[in-house]
CSV table of C-alpha atoms and ligand atoms in Angstrom, one decimal:
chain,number,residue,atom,x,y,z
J,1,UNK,CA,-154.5,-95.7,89.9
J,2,UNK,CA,-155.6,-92.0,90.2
J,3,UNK,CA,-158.7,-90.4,91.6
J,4,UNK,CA,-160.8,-89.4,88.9
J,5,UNK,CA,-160.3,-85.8,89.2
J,6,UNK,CA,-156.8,-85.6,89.9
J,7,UNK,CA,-156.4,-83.1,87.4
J,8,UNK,CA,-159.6,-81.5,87.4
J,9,UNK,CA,-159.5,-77.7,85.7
J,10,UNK,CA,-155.8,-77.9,85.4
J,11,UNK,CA,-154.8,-76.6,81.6
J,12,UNK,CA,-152.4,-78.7,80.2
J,13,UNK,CA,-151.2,-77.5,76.6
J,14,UNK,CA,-148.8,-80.7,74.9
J,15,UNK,CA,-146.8,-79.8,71.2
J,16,UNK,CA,-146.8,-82.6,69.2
J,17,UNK,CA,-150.3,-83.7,71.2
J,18,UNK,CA,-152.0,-85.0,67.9
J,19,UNK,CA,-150.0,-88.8,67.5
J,20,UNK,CA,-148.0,-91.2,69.8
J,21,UNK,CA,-147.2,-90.6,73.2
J,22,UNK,CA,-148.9,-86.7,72.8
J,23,UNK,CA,-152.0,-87.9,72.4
J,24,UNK,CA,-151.8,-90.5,74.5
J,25,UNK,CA,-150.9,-87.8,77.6
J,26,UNK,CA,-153.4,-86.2,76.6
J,27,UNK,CA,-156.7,-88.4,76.4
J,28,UNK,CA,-155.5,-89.5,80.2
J,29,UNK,CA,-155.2,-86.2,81.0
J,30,UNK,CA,-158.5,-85.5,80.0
J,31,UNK,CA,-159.9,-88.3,81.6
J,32,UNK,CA,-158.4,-87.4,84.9
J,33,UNK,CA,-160.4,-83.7,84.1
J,34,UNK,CA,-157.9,-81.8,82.5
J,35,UNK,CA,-159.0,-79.2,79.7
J,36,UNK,CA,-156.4,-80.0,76.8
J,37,UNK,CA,-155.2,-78.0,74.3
J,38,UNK,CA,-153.0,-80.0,71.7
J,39,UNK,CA,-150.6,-78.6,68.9
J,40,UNK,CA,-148.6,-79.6,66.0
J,41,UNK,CA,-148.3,-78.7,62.4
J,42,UNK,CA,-151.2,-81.2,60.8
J,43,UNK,CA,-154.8,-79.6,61.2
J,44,UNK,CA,-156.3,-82.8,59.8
J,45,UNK,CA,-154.4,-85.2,62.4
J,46,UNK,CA,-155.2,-82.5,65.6
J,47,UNK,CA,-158.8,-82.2,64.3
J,48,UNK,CA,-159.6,-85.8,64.5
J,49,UNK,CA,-157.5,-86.3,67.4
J,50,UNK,CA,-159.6,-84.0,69.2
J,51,UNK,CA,-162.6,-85.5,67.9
J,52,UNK,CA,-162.3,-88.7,68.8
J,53,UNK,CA,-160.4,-88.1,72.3
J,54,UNK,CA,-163.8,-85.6,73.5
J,55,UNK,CA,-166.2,-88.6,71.9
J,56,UNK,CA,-165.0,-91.1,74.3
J,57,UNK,CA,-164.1,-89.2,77.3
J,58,UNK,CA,-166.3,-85.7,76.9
J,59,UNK,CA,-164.2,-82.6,77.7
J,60,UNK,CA,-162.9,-79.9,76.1
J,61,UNK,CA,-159.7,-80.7,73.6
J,62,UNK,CA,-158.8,-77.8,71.9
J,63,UNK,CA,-156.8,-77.6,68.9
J,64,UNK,CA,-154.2,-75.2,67.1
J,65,UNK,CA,-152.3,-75.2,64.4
J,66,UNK,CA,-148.3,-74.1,65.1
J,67,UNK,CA,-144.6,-75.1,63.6
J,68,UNK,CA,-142.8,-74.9,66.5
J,69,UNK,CA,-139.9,-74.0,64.7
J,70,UNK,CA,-140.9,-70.9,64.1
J,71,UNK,CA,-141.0,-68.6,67.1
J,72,UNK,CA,-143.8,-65.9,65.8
J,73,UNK,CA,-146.1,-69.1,65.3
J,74,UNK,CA,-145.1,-70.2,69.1
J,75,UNK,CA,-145.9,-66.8,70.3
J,76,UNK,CA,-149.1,-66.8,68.8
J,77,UNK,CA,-150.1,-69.9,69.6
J,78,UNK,CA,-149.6,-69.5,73.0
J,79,UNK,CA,-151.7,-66.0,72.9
J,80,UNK,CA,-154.5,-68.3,71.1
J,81,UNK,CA,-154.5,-70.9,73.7
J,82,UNK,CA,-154.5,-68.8,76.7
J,83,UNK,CA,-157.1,-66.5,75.7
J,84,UNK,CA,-159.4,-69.4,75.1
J,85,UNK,CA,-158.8,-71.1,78.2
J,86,UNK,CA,-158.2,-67.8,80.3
J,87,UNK,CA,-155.0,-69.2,81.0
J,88,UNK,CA,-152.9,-72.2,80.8
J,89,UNK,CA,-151.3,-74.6,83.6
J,90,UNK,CA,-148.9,-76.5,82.2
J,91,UNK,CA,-146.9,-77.2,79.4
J,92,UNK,CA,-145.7,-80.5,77.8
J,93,UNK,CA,-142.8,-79.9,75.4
J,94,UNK,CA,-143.6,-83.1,73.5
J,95,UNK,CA,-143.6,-82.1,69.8
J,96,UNK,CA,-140.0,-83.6,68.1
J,97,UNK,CA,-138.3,-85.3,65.5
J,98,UNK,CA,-135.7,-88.1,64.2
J,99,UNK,CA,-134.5,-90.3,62.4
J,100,UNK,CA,-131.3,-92.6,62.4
J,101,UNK,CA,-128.5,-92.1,59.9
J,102,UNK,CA,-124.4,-92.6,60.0
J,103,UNK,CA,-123.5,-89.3,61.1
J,104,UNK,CA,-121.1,-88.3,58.2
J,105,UNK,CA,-124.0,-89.2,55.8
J,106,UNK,CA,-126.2,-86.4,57.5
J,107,UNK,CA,-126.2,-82.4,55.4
J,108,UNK,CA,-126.3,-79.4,57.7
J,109,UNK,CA,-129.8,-79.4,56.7
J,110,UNK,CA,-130.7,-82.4,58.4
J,111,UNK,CA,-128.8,-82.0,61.6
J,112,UNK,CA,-131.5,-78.1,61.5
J,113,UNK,CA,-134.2,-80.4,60.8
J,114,UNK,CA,-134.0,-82.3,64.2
J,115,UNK,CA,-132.5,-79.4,66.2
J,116,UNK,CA,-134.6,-76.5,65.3
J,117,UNK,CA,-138.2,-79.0,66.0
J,118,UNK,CA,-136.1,-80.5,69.4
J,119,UNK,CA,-134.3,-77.6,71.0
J,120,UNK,CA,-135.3,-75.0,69.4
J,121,UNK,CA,-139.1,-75.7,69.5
J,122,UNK,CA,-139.0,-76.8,73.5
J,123,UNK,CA,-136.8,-73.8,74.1
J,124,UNK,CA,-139.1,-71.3,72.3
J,125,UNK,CA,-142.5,-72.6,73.6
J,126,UNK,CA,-140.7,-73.1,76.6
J,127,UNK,CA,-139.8,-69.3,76.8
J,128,UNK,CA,-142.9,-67.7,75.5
J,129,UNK,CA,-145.3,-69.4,78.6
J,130,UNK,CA,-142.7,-68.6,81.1
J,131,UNK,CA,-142.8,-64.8,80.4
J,132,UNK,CA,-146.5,-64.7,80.2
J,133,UNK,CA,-146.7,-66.6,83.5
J,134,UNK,CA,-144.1,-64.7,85.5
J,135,UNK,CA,-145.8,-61.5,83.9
J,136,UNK,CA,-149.3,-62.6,85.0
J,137,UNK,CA,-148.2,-63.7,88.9
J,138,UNK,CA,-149.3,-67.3,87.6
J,139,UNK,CA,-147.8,-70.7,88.7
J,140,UNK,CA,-146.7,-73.1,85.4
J,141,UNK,CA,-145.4,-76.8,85.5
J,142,UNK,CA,-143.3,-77.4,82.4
J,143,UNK,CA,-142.6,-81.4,81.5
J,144,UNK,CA,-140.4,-81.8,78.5
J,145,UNK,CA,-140.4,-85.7,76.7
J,146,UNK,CA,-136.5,-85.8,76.6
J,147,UNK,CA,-135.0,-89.4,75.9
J,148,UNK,CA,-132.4,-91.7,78.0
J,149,UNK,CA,-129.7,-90.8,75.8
J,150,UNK,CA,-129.8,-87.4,77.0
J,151,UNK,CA,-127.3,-89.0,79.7
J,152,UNK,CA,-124.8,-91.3,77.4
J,153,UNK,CA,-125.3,-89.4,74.2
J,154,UNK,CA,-126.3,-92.2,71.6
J,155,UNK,CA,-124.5,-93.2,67.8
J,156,UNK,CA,-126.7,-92.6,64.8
J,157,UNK,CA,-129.1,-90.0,66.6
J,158,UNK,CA,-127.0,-87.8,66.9
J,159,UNK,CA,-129.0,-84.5,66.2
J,160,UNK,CA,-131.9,-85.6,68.3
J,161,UNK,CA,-128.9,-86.5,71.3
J,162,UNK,CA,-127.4,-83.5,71.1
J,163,UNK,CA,-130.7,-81.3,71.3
J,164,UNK,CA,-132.1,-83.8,73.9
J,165,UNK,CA,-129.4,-83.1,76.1
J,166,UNK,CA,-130.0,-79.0,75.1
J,167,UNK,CA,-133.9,-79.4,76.3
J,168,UNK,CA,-132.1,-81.4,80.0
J,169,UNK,CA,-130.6,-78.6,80.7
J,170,UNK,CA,-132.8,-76.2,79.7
J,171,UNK,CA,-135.1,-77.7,82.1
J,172,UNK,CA,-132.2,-78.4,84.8
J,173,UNK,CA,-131.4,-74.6,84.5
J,174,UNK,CA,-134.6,-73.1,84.6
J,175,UNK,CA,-135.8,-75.8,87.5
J,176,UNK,CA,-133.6,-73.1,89.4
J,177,UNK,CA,-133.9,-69.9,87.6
J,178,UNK,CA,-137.5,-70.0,87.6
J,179,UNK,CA,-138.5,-72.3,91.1
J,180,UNK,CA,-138.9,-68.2,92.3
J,181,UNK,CA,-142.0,-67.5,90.3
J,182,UNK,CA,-143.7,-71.1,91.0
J,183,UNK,CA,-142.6,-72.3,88.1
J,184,UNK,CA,-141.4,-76.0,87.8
J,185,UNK,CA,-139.6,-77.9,85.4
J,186,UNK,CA,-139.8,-81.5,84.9
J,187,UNK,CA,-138.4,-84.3,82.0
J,188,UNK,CA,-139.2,-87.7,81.1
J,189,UNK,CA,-136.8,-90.0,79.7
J,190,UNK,CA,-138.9,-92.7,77.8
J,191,UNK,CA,-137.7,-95.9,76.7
J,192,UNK,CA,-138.5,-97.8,73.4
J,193,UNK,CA,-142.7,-97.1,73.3
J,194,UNK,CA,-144.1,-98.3,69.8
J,195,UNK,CA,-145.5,-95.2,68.2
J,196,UNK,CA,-145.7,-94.9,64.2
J,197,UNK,CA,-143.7,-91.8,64.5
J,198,UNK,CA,-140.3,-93.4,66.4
J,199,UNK,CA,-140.6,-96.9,64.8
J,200,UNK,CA,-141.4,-96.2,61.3
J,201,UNK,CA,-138.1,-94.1,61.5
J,202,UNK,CA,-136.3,-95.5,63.9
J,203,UNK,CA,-137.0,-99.4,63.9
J,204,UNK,CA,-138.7,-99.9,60.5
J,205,UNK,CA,-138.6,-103.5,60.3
J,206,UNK,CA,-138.9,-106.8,63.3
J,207,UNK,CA,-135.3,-107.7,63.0
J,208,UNK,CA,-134.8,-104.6,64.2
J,209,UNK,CA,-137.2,-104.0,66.8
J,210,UNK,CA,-136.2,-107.5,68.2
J,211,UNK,CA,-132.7,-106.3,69.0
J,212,UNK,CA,-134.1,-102.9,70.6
J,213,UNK,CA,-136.2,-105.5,73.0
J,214,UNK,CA,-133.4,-107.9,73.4
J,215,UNK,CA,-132.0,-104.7,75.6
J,216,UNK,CA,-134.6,-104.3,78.1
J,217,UNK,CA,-134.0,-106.3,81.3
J,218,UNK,CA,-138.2,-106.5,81.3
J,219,UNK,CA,-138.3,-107.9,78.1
J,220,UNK,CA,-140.7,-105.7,76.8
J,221,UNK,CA,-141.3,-102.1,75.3
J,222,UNK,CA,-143.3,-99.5,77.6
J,223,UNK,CA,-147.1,-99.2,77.2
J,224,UNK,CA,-148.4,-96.0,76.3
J,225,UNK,CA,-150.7,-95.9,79.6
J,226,UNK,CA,-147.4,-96.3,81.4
J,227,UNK,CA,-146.0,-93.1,80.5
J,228,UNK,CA,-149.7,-91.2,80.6
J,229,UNK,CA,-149.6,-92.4,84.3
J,230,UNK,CA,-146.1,-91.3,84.8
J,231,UNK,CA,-147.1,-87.3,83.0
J,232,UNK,CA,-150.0,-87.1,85.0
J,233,UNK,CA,-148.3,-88.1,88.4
J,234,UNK,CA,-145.6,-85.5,87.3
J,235,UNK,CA,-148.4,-82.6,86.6
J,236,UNK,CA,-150.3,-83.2,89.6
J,237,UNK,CA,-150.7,-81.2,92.7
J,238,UNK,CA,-148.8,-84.1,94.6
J,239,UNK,CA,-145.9,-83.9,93.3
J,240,UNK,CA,-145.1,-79.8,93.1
J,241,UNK,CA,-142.1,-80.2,95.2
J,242,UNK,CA,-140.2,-82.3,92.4
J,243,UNK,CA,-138.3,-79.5,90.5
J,244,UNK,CA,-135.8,-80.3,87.8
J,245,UNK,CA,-135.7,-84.1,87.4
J,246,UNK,CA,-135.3,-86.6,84.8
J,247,UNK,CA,-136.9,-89.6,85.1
J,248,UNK,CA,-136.5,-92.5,83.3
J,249,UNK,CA,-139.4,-94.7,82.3
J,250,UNK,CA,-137.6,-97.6,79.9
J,251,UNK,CA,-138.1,-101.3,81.7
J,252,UNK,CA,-133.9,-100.0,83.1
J,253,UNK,CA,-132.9,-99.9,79.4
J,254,UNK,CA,-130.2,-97.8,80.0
J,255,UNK,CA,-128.8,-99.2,83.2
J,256,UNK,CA,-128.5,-102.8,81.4
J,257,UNK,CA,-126.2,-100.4,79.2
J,258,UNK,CA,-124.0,-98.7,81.1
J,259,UNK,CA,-123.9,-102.0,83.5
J,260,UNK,CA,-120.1,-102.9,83.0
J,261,UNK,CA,-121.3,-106.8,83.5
J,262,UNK,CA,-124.9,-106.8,82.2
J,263,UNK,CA,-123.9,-108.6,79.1
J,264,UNK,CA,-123.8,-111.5,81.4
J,265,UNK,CA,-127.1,-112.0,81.4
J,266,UNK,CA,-126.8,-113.8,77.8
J,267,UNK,CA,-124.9,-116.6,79.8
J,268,UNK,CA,-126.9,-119.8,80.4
J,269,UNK,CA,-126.9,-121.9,83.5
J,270,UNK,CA,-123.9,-124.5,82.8
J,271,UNK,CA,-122.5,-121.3,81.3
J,272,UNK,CA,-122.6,-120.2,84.8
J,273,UNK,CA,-122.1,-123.9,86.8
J,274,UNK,CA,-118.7,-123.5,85.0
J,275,UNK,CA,-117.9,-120.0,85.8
J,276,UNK,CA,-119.0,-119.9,88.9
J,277,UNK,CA,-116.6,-123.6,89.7
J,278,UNK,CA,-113.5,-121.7,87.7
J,279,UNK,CA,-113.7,-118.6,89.8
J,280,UNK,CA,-113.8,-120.4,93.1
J,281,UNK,CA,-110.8,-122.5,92.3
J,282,UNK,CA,-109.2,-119.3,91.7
J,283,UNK,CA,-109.9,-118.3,95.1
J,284,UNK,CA,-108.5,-120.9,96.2
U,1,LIG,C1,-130.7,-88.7,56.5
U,1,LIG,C2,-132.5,-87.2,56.3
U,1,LIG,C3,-133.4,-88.2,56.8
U,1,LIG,C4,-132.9,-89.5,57.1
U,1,LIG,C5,-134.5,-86.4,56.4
U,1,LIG,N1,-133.3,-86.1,56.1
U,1,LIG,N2,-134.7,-87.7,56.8
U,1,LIG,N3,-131.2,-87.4,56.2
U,1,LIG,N4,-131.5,-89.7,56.9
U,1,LIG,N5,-133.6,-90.5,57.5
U,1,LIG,C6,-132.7,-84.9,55.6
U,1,LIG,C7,-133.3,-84.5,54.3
U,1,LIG,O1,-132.7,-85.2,53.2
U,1,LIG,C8,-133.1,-83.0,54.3
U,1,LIG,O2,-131.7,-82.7,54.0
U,1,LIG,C9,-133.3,-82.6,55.7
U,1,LIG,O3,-133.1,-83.8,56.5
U,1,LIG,C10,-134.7,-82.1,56.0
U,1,LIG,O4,-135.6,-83.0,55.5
U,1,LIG,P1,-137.1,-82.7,55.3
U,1,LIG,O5,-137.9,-83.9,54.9
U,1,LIG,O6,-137.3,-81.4,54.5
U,1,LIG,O7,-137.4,-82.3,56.8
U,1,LIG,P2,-138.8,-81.8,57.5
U,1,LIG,O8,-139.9,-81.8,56.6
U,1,LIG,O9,-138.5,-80.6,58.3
U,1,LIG,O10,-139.1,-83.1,58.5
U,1,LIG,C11,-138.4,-83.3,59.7
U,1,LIG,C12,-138.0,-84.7,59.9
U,1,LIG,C13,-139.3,-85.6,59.8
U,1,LIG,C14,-137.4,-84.9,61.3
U,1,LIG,C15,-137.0,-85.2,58.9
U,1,LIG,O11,-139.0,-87.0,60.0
U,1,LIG,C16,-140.4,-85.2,60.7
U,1,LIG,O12,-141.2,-84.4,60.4
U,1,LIG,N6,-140.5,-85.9,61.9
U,1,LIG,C17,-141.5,-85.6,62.9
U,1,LIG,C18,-141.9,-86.8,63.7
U,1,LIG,C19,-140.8,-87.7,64.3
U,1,LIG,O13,-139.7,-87.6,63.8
U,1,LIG,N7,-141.1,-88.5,65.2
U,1,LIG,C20,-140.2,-89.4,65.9
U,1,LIG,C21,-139.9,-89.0,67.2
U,1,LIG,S1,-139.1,-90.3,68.1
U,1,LIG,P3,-131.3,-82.2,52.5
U,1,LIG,O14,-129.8,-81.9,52.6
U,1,LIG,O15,-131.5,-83.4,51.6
U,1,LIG,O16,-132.1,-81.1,52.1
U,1,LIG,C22,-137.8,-89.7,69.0
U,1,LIG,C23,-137.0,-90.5,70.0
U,1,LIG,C24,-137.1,-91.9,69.7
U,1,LIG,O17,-137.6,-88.5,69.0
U,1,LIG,C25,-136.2,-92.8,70.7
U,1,LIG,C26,-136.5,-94.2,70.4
U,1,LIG,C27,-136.2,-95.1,71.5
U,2,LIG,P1,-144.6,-88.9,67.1
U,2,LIG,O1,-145.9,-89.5,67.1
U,2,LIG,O2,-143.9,-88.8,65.7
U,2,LIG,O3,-144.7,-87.5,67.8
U,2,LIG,C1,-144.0,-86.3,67.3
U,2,LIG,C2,-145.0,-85.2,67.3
U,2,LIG,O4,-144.3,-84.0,67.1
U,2,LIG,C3,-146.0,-85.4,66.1
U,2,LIG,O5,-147.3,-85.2,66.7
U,2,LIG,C4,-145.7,-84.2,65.2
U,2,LIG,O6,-146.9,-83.7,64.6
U,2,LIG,C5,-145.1,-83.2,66.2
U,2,LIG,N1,-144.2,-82.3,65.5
U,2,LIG,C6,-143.1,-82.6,64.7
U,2,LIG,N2,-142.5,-81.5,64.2
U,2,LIG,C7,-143.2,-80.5,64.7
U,2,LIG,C8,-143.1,-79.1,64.5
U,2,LIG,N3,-142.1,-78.5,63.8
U,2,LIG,N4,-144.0,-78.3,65.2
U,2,LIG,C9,-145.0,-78.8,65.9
U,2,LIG,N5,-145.1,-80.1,66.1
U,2,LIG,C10,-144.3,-81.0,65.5
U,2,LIG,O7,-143.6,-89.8,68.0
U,2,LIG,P2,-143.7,-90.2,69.5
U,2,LIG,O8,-143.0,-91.5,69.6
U,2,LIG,O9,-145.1,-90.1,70.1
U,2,LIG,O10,-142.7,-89.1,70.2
U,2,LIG,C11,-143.2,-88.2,71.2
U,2,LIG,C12,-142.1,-87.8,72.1
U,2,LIG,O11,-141.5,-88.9,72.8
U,2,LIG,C13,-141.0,-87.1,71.4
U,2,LIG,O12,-140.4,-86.0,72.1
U,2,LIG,C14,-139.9,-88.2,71.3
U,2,LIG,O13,-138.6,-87.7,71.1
U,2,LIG,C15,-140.1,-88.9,72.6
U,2,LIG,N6,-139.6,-90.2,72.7
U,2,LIG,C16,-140.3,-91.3,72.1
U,2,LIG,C17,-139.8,-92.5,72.2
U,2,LIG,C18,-140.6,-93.7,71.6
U,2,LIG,O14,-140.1,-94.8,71.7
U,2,LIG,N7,-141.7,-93.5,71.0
U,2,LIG,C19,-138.7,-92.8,73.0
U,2,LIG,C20,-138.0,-91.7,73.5
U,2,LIG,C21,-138.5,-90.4,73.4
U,2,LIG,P3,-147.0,-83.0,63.2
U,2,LIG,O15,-146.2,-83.9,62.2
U,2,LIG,O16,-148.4,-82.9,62.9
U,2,LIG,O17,-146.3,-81.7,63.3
């Protein structure tokens, strides 16, 4: 789909980079020639990550250790990553968590847990890289994984909605605020992509992963590759004029949703043979 070297020398630093849809930006990053740098708070999990992702596709993957909660760590992080690469081209705000509970059962503490690794974390890594680029004259690309909910808000998520929709217009606002400096801001709304992380907390079991597929006009959850493709498109040189979109990449998941009619599609054909005779003789 790409040529090979699409992102050759480019320095692409993703949070959350070790598991799931991290990782999987960033082994076809590498393959397209971007250096990597991937952080989260598991050495063991970004170790072998790295490992494994430079044994098949050579490379450089380099690894750091940060809680992106915690905006010393970000800082430093940052500082570690640049000084190794002499620099660093883009940044994927990746790194987040969630679960799904009935709202009123949730403590303070557990709406912080979502919204300090969500918002919090995108906003601070977010903000560290853009000083040091606007400081250093440097051009940055910043692509933050947001969710389609972001739009609609979404029942029994409703931490990781609310700081989803915080992280959209982060990037909305700062698409403007920063377009001055070369700096871009970008989102991708992902829909349902089996990773351990989402659906052993999200969609445990098959009863319930069957209804989250039963919502997809395609029929089918998202590949992994799919999205890759779609980050990579998104950091490339082509596309440096797109500046503070959200684009969705979820089968049109939420368009079946918001689709006043779409429930119609459960209707068979005599189903619609009778419809389709009552409303004409109501025309008539
Ligand atoms: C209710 C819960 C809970 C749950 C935790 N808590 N899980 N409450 N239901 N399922 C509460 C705890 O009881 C505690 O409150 C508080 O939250 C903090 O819990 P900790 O375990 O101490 O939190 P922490 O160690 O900070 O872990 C954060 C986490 C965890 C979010 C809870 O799951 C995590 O580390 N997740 C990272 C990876 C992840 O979530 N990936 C999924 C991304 S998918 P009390 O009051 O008891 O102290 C995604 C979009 C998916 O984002 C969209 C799908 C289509
Ligand atoms: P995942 O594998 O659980 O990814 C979450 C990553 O965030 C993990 O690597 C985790 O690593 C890291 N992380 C969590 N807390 C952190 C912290 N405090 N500091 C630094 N890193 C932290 O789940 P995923 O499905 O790949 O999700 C990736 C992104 O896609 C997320 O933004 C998610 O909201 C979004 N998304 C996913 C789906 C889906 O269907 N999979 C749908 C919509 C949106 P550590 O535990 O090592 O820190």
């Amino acid at each position: 789909m790409f040529a090979p070297d699409l992102l050759k020398s480019k320095v692409i630093l993703i949070t959350g980079g070790g598991t799931g849809l991290g990782r999987a930006m960033a082994e076809r990053f590498l393959e397209l020639g971007a250096r990597v740098a991937i952080t989260s708070r598991r050495e063991a999990v970004l170790k072998t990550a790295a490992d494994e992702m430079m044994a098949a596709h050579g490379g450089e993957v380099f690894h750091t250790v940060c809680d992106v909660r915690d905006p010393e760590a970000v800082n430093q992080m940052i500082e570690t990553v640049w000084k190794h690469f002499d620099g660093i081209d883009a940044l994927v705000n990746n790194a987040a968590g969630n679960f799904s509970s009935p709202t009123e059962r949730l403590s303070h503490r557990a709406v912080d847990a979502v919204l300090n690794i969500v918002l919090h974390g995108s906003f601070y890594c977010t903000l560290a890289l853009g000083k040091k680029w606007i400081s250093s004259k440097r051009k940055g690309r910043v692509l933050s994984i947001v969710t389609t909910y972001t739009n609609t808000g979404s029942a029994y998520v409703v931490p990781s909605a609310a700081a989803k929709a915080g992280v959209l217009a982060m990037t909305r606002s700062l698409a403007v605020e920063w377009a001055p400096y070369g700096i871009t801001m970008n989102a991708i709304a992902p829909g349902p992509f089996p990773t351990a992380g989402a659906w052993d907390r999200l969609m445990p079991d098959v009863r319930l992963q069957k209804m989250a597929i039963d919502r997809i006009p395609m029929g089918r959850v998202g590949e992994k590759s799919e999205l890759a493709n779609l980050a990579a498109f998104l950091l490339s040189d082509g596309s440096a004029y797109i500046n503070g979109e959200n684009i969705a990449i979820d089968g049109g998941e939420w368009l079946k949703g918001a689709g006043q009619f779409s429930w119609m599609s459960a209707l068979s054909p005599a189903d619609w043979d009778a419809l389709s005779e009552r409303s004409k003789q109501a025309g008539k």
